[in-house]
Tab-separated table of C-alpha atoms and ligand atoms in Angstrom:
chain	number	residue	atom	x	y	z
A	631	UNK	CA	-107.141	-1.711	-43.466
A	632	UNK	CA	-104.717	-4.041	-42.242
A	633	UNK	CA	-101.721	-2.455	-44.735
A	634	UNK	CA	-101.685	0.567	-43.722
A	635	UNK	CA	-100.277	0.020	-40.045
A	636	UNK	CA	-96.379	1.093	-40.316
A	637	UNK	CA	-93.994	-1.416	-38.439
A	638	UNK	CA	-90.154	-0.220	-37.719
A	639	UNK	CA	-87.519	-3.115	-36.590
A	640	UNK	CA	-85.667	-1.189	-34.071
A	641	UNK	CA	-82.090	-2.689	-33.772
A	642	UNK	CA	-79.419	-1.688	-31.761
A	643	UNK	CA	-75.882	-2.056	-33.316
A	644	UNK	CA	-71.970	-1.878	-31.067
A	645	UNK	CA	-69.506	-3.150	-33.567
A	646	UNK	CA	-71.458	-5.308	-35.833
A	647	UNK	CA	-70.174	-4.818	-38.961
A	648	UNK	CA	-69.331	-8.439	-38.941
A	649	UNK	CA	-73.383	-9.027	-38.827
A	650	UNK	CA	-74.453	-5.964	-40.300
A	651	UNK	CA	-74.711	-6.902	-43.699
A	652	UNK	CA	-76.335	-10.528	-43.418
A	653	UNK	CA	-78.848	-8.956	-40.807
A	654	UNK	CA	-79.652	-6.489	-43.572
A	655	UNK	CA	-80.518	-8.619	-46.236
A	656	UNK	CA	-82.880	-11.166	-43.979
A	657	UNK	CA	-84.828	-8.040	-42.504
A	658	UNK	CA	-84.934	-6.406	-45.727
A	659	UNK	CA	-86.285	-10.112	-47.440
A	660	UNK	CA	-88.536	-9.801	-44.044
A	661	UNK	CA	-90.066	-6.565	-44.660
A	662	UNK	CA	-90.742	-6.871	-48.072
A	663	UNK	CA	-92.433	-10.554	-47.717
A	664	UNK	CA	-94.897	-8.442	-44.958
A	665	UNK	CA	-95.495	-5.402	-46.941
A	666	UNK	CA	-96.336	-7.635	-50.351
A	667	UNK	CA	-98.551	-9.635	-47.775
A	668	UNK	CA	-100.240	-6.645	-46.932
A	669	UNK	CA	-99.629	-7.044	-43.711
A	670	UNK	CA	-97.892	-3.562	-42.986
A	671	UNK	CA	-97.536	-0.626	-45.172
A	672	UNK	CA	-95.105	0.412	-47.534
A	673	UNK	CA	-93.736	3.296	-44.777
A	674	UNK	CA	-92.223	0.181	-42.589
A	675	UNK	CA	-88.618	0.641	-42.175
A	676	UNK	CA	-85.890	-1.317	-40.645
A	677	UNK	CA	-84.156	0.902	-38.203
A	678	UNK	CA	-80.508	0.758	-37.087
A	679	UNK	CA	-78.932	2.796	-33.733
A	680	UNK	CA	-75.267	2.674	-33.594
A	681	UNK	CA	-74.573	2.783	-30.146
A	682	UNK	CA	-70.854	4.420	-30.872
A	683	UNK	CA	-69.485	1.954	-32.103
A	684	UNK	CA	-65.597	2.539	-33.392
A	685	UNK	CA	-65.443	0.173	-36.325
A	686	UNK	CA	-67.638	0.388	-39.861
A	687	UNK	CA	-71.177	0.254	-38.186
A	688	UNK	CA	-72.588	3.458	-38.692
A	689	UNK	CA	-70.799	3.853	-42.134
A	690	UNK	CA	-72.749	0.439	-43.367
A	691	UNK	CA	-75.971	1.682	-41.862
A	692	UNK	CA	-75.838	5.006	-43.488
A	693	UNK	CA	-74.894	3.189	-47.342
A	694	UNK	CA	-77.774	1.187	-46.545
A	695	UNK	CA	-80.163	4.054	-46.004
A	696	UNK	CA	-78.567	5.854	-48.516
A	697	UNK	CA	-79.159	2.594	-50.910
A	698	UNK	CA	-82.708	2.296	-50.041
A	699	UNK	CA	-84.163	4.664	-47.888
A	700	UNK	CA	-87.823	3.175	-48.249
A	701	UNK	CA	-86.099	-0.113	-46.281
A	702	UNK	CA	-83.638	1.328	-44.022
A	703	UNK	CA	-83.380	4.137	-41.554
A	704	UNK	CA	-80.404	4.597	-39.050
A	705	UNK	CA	-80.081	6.628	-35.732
A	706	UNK	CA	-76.701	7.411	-34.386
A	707	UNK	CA	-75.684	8.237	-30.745
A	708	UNK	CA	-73.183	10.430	-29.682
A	709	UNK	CA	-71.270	8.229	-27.668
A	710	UNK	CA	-71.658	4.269	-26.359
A	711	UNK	CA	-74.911	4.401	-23.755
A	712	UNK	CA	-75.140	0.529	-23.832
A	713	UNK	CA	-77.723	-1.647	-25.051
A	714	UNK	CA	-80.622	-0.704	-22.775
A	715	UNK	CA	-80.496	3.130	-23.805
A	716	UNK	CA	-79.322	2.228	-27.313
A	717	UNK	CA	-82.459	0.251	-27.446
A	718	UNK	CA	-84.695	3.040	-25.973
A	719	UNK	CA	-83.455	5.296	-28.453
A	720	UNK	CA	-84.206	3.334	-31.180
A	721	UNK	CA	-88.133	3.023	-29.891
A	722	UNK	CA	-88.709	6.653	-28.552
A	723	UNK	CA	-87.218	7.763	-32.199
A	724	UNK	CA	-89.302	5.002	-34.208
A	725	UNK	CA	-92.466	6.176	-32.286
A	726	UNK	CA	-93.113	9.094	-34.359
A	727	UNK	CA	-93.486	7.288	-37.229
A	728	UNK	CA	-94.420	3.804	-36.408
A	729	UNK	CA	-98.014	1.971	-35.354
A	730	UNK	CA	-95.976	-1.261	-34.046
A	731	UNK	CA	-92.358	-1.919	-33.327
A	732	UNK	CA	-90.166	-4.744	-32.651
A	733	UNK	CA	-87.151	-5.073	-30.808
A	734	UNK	CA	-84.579	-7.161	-31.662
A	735	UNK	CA	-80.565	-7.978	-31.472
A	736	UNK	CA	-77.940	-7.217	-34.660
A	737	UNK	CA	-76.627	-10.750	-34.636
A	738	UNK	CA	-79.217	-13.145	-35.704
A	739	UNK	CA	-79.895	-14.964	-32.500
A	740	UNK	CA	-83.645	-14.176	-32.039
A	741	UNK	CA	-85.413	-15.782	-35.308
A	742	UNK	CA	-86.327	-13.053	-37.442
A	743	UNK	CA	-89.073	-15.580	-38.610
A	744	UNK	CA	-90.893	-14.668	-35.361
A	745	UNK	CA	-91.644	-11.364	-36.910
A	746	UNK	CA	-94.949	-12.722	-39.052
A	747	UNK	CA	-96.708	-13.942	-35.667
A	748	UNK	CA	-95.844	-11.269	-33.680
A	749	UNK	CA	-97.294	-8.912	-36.614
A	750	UNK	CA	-100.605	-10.993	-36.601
A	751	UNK	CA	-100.999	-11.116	-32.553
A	752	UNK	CA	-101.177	-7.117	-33.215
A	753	UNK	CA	-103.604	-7.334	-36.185
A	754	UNK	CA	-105.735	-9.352	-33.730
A	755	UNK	CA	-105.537	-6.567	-30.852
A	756	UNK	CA	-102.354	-7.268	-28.958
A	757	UNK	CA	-100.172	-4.237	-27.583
A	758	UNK	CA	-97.514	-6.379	-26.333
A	759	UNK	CA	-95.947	-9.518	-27.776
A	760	UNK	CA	-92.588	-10.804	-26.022
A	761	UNK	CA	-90.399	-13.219	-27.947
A	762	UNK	CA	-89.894	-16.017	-25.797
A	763	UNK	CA	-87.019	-18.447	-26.266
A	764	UNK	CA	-88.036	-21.948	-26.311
A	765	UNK	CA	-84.761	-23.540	-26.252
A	766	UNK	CA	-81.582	-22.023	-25.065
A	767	UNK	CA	-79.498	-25.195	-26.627
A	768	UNK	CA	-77.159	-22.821	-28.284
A	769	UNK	CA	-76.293	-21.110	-25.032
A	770	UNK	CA	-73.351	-22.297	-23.477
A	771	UNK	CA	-73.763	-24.248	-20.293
A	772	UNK	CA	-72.777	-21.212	-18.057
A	773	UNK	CA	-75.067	-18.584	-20.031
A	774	UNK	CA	-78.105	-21.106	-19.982
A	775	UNK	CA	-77.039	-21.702	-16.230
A	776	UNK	CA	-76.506	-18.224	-15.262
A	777	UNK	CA	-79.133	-16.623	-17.650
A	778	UNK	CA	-82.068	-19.211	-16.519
A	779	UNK	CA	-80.763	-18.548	-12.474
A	780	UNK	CA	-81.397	-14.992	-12.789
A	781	UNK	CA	-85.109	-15.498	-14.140
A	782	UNK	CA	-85.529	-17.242	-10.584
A	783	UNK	CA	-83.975	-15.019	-8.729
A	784	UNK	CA	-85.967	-11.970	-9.974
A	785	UNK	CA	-89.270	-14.187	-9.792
A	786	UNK	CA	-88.423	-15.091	-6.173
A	787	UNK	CA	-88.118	-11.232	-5.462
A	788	UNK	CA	-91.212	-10.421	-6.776
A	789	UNK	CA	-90.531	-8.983	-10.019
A	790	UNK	CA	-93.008	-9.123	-12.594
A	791	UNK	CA	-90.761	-10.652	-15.770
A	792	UNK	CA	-91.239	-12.916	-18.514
A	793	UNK	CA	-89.274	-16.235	-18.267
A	794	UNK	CA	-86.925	-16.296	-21.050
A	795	UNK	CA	-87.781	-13.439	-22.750
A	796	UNK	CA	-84.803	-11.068	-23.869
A	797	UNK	CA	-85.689	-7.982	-25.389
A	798	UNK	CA	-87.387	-8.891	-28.791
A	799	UNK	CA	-90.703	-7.814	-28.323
A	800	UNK	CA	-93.364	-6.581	-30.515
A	801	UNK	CA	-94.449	-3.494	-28.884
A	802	UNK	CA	-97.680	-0.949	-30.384
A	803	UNK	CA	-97.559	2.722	-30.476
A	804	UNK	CA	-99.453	3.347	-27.499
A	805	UNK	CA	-97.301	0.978	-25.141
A	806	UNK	CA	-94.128	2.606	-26.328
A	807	UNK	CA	-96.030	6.016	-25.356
A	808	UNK	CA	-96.182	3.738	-21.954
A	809	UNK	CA	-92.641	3.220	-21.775
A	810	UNK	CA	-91.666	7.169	-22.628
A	811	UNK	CA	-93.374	8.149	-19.723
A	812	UNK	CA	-90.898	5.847	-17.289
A	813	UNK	CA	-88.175	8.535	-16.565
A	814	UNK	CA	-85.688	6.456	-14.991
A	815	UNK	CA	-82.098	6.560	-15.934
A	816	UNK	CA	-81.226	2.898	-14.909
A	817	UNK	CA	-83.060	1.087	-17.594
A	818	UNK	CA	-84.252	-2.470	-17.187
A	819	UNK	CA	-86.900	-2.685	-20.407
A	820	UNK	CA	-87.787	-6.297	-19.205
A	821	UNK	CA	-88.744	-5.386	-16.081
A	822	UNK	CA	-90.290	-1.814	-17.371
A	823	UNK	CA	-92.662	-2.964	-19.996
A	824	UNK	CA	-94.780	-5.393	-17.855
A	825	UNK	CA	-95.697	-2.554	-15.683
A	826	UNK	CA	-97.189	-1.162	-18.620
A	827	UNK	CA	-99.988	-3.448	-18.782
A	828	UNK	CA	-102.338	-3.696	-22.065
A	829	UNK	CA	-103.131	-6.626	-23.910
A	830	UNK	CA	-100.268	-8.876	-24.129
A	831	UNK	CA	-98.972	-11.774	-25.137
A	832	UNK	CA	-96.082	-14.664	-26.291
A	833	UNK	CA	-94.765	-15.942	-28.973
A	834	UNK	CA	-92.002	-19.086	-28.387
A	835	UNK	CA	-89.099	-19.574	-31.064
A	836	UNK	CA	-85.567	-21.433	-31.291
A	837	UNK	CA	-82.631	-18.887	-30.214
A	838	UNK	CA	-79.828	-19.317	-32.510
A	839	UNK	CA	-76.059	-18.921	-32.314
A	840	UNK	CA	-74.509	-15.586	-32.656
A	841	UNK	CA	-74.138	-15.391	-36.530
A	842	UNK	CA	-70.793	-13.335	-36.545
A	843	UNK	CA	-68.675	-11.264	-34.320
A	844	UNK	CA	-68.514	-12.045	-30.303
A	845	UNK	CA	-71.232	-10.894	-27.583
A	846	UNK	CA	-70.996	-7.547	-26.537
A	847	UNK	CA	-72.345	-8.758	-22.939
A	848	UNK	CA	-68.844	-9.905	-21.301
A	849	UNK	CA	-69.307	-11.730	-17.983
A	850	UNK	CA	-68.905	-8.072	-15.862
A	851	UNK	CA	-71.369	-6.844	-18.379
A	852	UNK	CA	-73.865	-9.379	-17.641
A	853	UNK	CA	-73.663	-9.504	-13.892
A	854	UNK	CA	-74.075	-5.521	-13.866
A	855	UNK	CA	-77.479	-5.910	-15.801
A	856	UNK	CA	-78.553	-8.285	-12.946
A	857	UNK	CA	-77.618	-6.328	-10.261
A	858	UNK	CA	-79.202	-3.123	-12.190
A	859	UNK	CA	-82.461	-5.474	-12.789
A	860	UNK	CA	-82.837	-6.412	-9.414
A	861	UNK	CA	-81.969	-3.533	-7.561
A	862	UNK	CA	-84.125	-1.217	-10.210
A	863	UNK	CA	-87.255	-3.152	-9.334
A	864	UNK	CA	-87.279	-5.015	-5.765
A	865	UNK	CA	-86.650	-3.824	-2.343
A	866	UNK	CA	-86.512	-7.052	-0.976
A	867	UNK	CA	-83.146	-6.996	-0.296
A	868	UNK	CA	-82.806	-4.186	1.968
A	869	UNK	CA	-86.039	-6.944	3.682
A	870	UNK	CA	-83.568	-9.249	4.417
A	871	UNK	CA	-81.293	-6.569	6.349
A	872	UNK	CA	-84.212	-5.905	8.338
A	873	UNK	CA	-85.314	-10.136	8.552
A	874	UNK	CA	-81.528	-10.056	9.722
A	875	UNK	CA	-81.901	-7.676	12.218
A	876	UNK	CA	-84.721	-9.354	14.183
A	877	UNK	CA	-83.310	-12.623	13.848
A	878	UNK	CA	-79.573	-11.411	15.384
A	879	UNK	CA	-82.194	-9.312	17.800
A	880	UNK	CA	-83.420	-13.035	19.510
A	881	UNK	CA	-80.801	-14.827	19.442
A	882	UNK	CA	-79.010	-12.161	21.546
A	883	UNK	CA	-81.647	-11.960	23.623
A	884	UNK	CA	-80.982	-16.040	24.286
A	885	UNK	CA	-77.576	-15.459	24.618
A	886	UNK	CA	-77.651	-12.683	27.038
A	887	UNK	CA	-79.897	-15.919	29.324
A	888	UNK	CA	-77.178	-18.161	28.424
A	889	UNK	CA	-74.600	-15.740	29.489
A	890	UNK	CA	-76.175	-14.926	32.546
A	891	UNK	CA	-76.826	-19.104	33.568
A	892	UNK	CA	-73.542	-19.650	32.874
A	893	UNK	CA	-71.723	-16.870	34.884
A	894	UNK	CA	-74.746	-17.601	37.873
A	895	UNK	CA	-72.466	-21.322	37.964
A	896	UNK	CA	-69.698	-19.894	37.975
A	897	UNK	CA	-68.180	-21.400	34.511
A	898	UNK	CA	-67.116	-17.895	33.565
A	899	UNK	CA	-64.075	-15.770	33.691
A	900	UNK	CA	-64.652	-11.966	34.278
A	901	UNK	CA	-66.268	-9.819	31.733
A	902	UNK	CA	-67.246	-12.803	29.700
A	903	UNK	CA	-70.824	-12.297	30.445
A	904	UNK	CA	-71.266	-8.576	29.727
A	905	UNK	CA	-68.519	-9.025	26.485
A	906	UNK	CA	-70.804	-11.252	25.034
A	907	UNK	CA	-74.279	-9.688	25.665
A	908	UNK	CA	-72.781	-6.348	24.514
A	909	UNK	CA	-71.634	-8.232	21.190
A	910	UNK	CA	-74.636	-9.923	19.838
A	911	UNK	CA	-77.157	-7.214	21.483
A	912	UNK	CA	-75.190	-4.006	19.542
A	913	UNK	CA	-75.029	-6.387	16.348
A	914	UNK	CA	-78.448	-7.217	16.220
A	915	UNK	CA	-79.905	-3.274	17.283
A	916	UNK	CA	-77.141	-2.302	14.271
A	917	UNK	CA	-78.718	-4.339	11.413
A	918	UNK	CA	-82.562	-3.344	12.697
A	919	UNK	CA	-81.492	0.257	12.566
A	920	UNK	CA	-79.778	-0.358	9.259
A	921	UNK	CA	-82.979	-2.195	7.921
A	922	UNK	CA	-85.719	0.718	8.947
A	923	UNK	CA	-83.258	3.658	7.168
A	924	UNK	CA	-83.299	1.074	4.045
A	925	UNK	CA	-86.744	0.963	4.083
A	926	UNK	CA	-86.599	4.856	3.934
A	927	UNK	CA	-84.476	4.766	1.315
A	928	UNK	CA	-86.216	2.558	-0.874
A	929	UNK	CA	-89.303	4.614	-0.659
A	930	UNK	CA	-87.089	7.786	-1.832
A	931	UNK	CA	-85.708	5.694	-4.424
A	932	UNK	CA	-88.989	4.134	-5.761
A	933	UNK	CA	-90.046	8.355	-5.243
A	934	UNK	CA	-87.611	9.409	-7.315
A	935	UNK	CA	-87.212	7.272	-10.029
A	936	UNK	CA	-91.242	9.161	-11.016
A	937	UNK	CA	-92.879	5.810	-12.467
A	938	UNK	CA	-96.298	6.610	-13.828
A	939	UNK	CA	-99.140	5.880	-11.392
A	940	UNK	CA	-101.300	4.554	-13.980
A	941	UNK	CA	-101.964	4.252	-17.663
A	942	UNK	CA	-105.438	4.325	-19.021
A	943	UNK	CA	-106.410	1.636	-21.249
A	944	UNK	CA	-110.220	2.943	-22.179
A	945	UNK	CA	-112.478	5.615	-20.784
A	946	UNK	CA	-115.868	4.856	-20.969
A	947	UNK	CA	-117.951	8.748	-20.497
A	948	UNK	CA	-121.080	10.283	-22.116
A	949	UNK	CA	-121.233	13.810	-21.790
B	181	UDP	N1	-75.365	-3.748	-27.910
B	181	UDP	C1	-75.431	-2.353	-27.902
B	181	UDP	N2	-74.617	-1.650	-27.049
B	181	UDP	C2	-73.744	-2.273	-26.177
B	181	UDP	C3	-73.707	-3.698	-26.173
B	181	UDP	C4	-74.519	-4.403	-27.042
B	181	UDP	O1	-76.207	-1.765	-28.647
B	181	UDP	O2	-73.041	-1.570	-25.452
B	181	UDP	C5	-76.246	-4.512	-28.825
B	181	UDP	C6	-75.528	-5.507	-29.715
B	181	UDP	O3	-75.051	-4.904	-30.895
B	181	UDP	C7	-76.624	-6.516	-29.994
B	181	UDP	C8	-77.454	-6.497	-28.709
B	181	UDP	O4	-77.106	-5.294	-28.045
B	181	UDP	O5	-77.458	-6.123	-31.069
B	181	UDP	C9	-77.206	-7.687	-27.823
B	181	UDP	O6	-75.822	-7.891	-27.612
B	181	UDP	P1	-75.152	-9.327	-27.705
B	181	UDP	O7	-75.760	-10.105	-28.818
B	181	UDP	O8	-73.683	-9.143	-27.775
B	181	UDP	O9	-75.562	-9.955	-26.307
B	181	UDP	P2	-75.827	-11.517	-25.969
B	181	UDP	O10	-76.790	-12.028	-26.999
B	181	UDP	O11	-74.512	-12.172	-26.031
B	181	UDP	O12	-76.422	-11.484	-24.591
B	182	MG	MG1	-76.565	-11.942	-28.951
């Protein structure tokens, strides 16, 4: 029973020929170990999206289909989208044909070995296994720093994310059906496939250096995925305009008091007094007006963006 569930590696590719060809082999030595294990079936593929790249990516991915087309399948996009979309591609295409799919990067740093348990956590009824990084040794100090920082941050704003986790993930047919039914255009798949619910779980290994080639996530790219991440999923922030607000609100009401002691004994010169009550009362009615039209326009955005209500795990109904 168990070899006839189809897995598909979904990996998304921008310039990697460097990788391409190393990454090949171990998934290929991967997929064949699983399928002689009998743990998927002979229809599991390993499935490249070039993400418009400009160097020899898509021509190694299409010799390697070409090669073996029982191993490798490729999907090409028209033009760079970025990892997120490139990604997304890759599952929405891979869900046609696919029971279970995992997620991972081009250049080595999530351990392919992880593969085997996350396989197993789905034979024993998991829809959701994330990849979680035991160890970020490799990392330089700053990415470790930064990387670990931003985990906090979204935690503290109440966003539902897994510490650590990047995006290799096991994910099963159904929860990728989940995820196709999120219409947003300003994809954060971390903080997307929690909200999907299921059966879920973790699975810790080692993250390992970049095996060739540089990251593709420069600094600017990095702190535009935070800002995207946070901003896509928390409306706290447009809170703390409104937190602001009241707080600039009572302290002008203390200094208008203070103002008014102070010019009562006569310390003051003229048009002190209503200078500085005008100041900090204006300020502070600015930021609480500012905070109550955020508030409206996070509810548009949350509106628009057309998340799914709810996903059914199970009906129970007898006719
Ligand atoms: N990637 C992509 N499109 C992009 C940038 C990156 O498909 O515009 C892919 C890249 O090929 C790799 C994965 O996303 O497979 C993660 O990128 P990288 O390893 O450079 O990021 P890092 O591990 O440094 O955060
Ligand atoms: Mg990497």
């Amino acid at each position: 029973m168990l070899e006839n569930k189809t897995l598909y590696i979904v990996v998304p590719c921008y310039k990697e020929q460097e990788v391409l060809p190393e990454t090949s082999k171990r998934l290929r030595a991967k997929v064949m170990e699983l399928r002689e294990q009998g743990k998927i079936s002979g229809a599991s593929r390993v499935m490249f999206v070039n993400d418009g790249s400009s160097d020899e990516t898509w021509p190694i991915i299409s010799a390697l289909h070409e090669k073996e087309p029982e191993v490798f399948s490729g999907v090409n996009l028209s033009r760079n989208r970025g990892h997120q979309n490139a990604l997304l591609a890759g599952l929405l295409t891979a869900v046609n044909f696919a029971d279970m799919i995992i997620s991972m990067d081009a250049d080595l740093q999530d351990d392919i070995n992880a593969v085997d348990a996350m396989v197993d956590a789905y034979h024993d009824g998991y829809e959701v296994v994330y990849g979680v990084r035991s160890k970020r040794e490799t990392d330089t100090f700053f990415k470790r720093f930064t990387a670990e920082g931003f985990y906090k941050v979204m935690k503290a704003l109440g966003v539902d994310i897994v510490f650590n986790h990047a995006d290799y993930r096991l994910m099963s047919r159904r929860a990728v059906e989940g995820l196709a039914q999120f219409s947003e255009v300003n994809l954060f798949l971390r903080g997307i496939v929690p909200q999907i619910g299921y059966k879920w779980t973790t699975v810790t290994y080692e993250r390992a250096e970049r095996f060739a080639g540089e990251s593709k996530y420069p600094l600017k790219k990095m702190i535009a995925f935070a800002a995207d991440g946070i901003t896509s999923f928390s409306v706290k922030p447009i809170r703390l305009v409104f937190s602001a607000g009241v707080i600039v609100f009572l302290v002008s009401m203390i200094m208008l008091i203070y103002a008014l002691i102070a010019k009562l004994l006569g310390h003051t010169s003229a048009g002190w007094t209503s200078l500085m009550g005008s100041i900090w009362l204006i300020g502070g009615i600015q930021l609480l007006g500012l905070g109550i039209v955020g508030e409206y326009i996070g509810k548009i955005y949350n509106e628009t963006k057309r998340r799914p209500r709810f996903i059914i795990e199970s009906v129970l109904n007898k006719e």
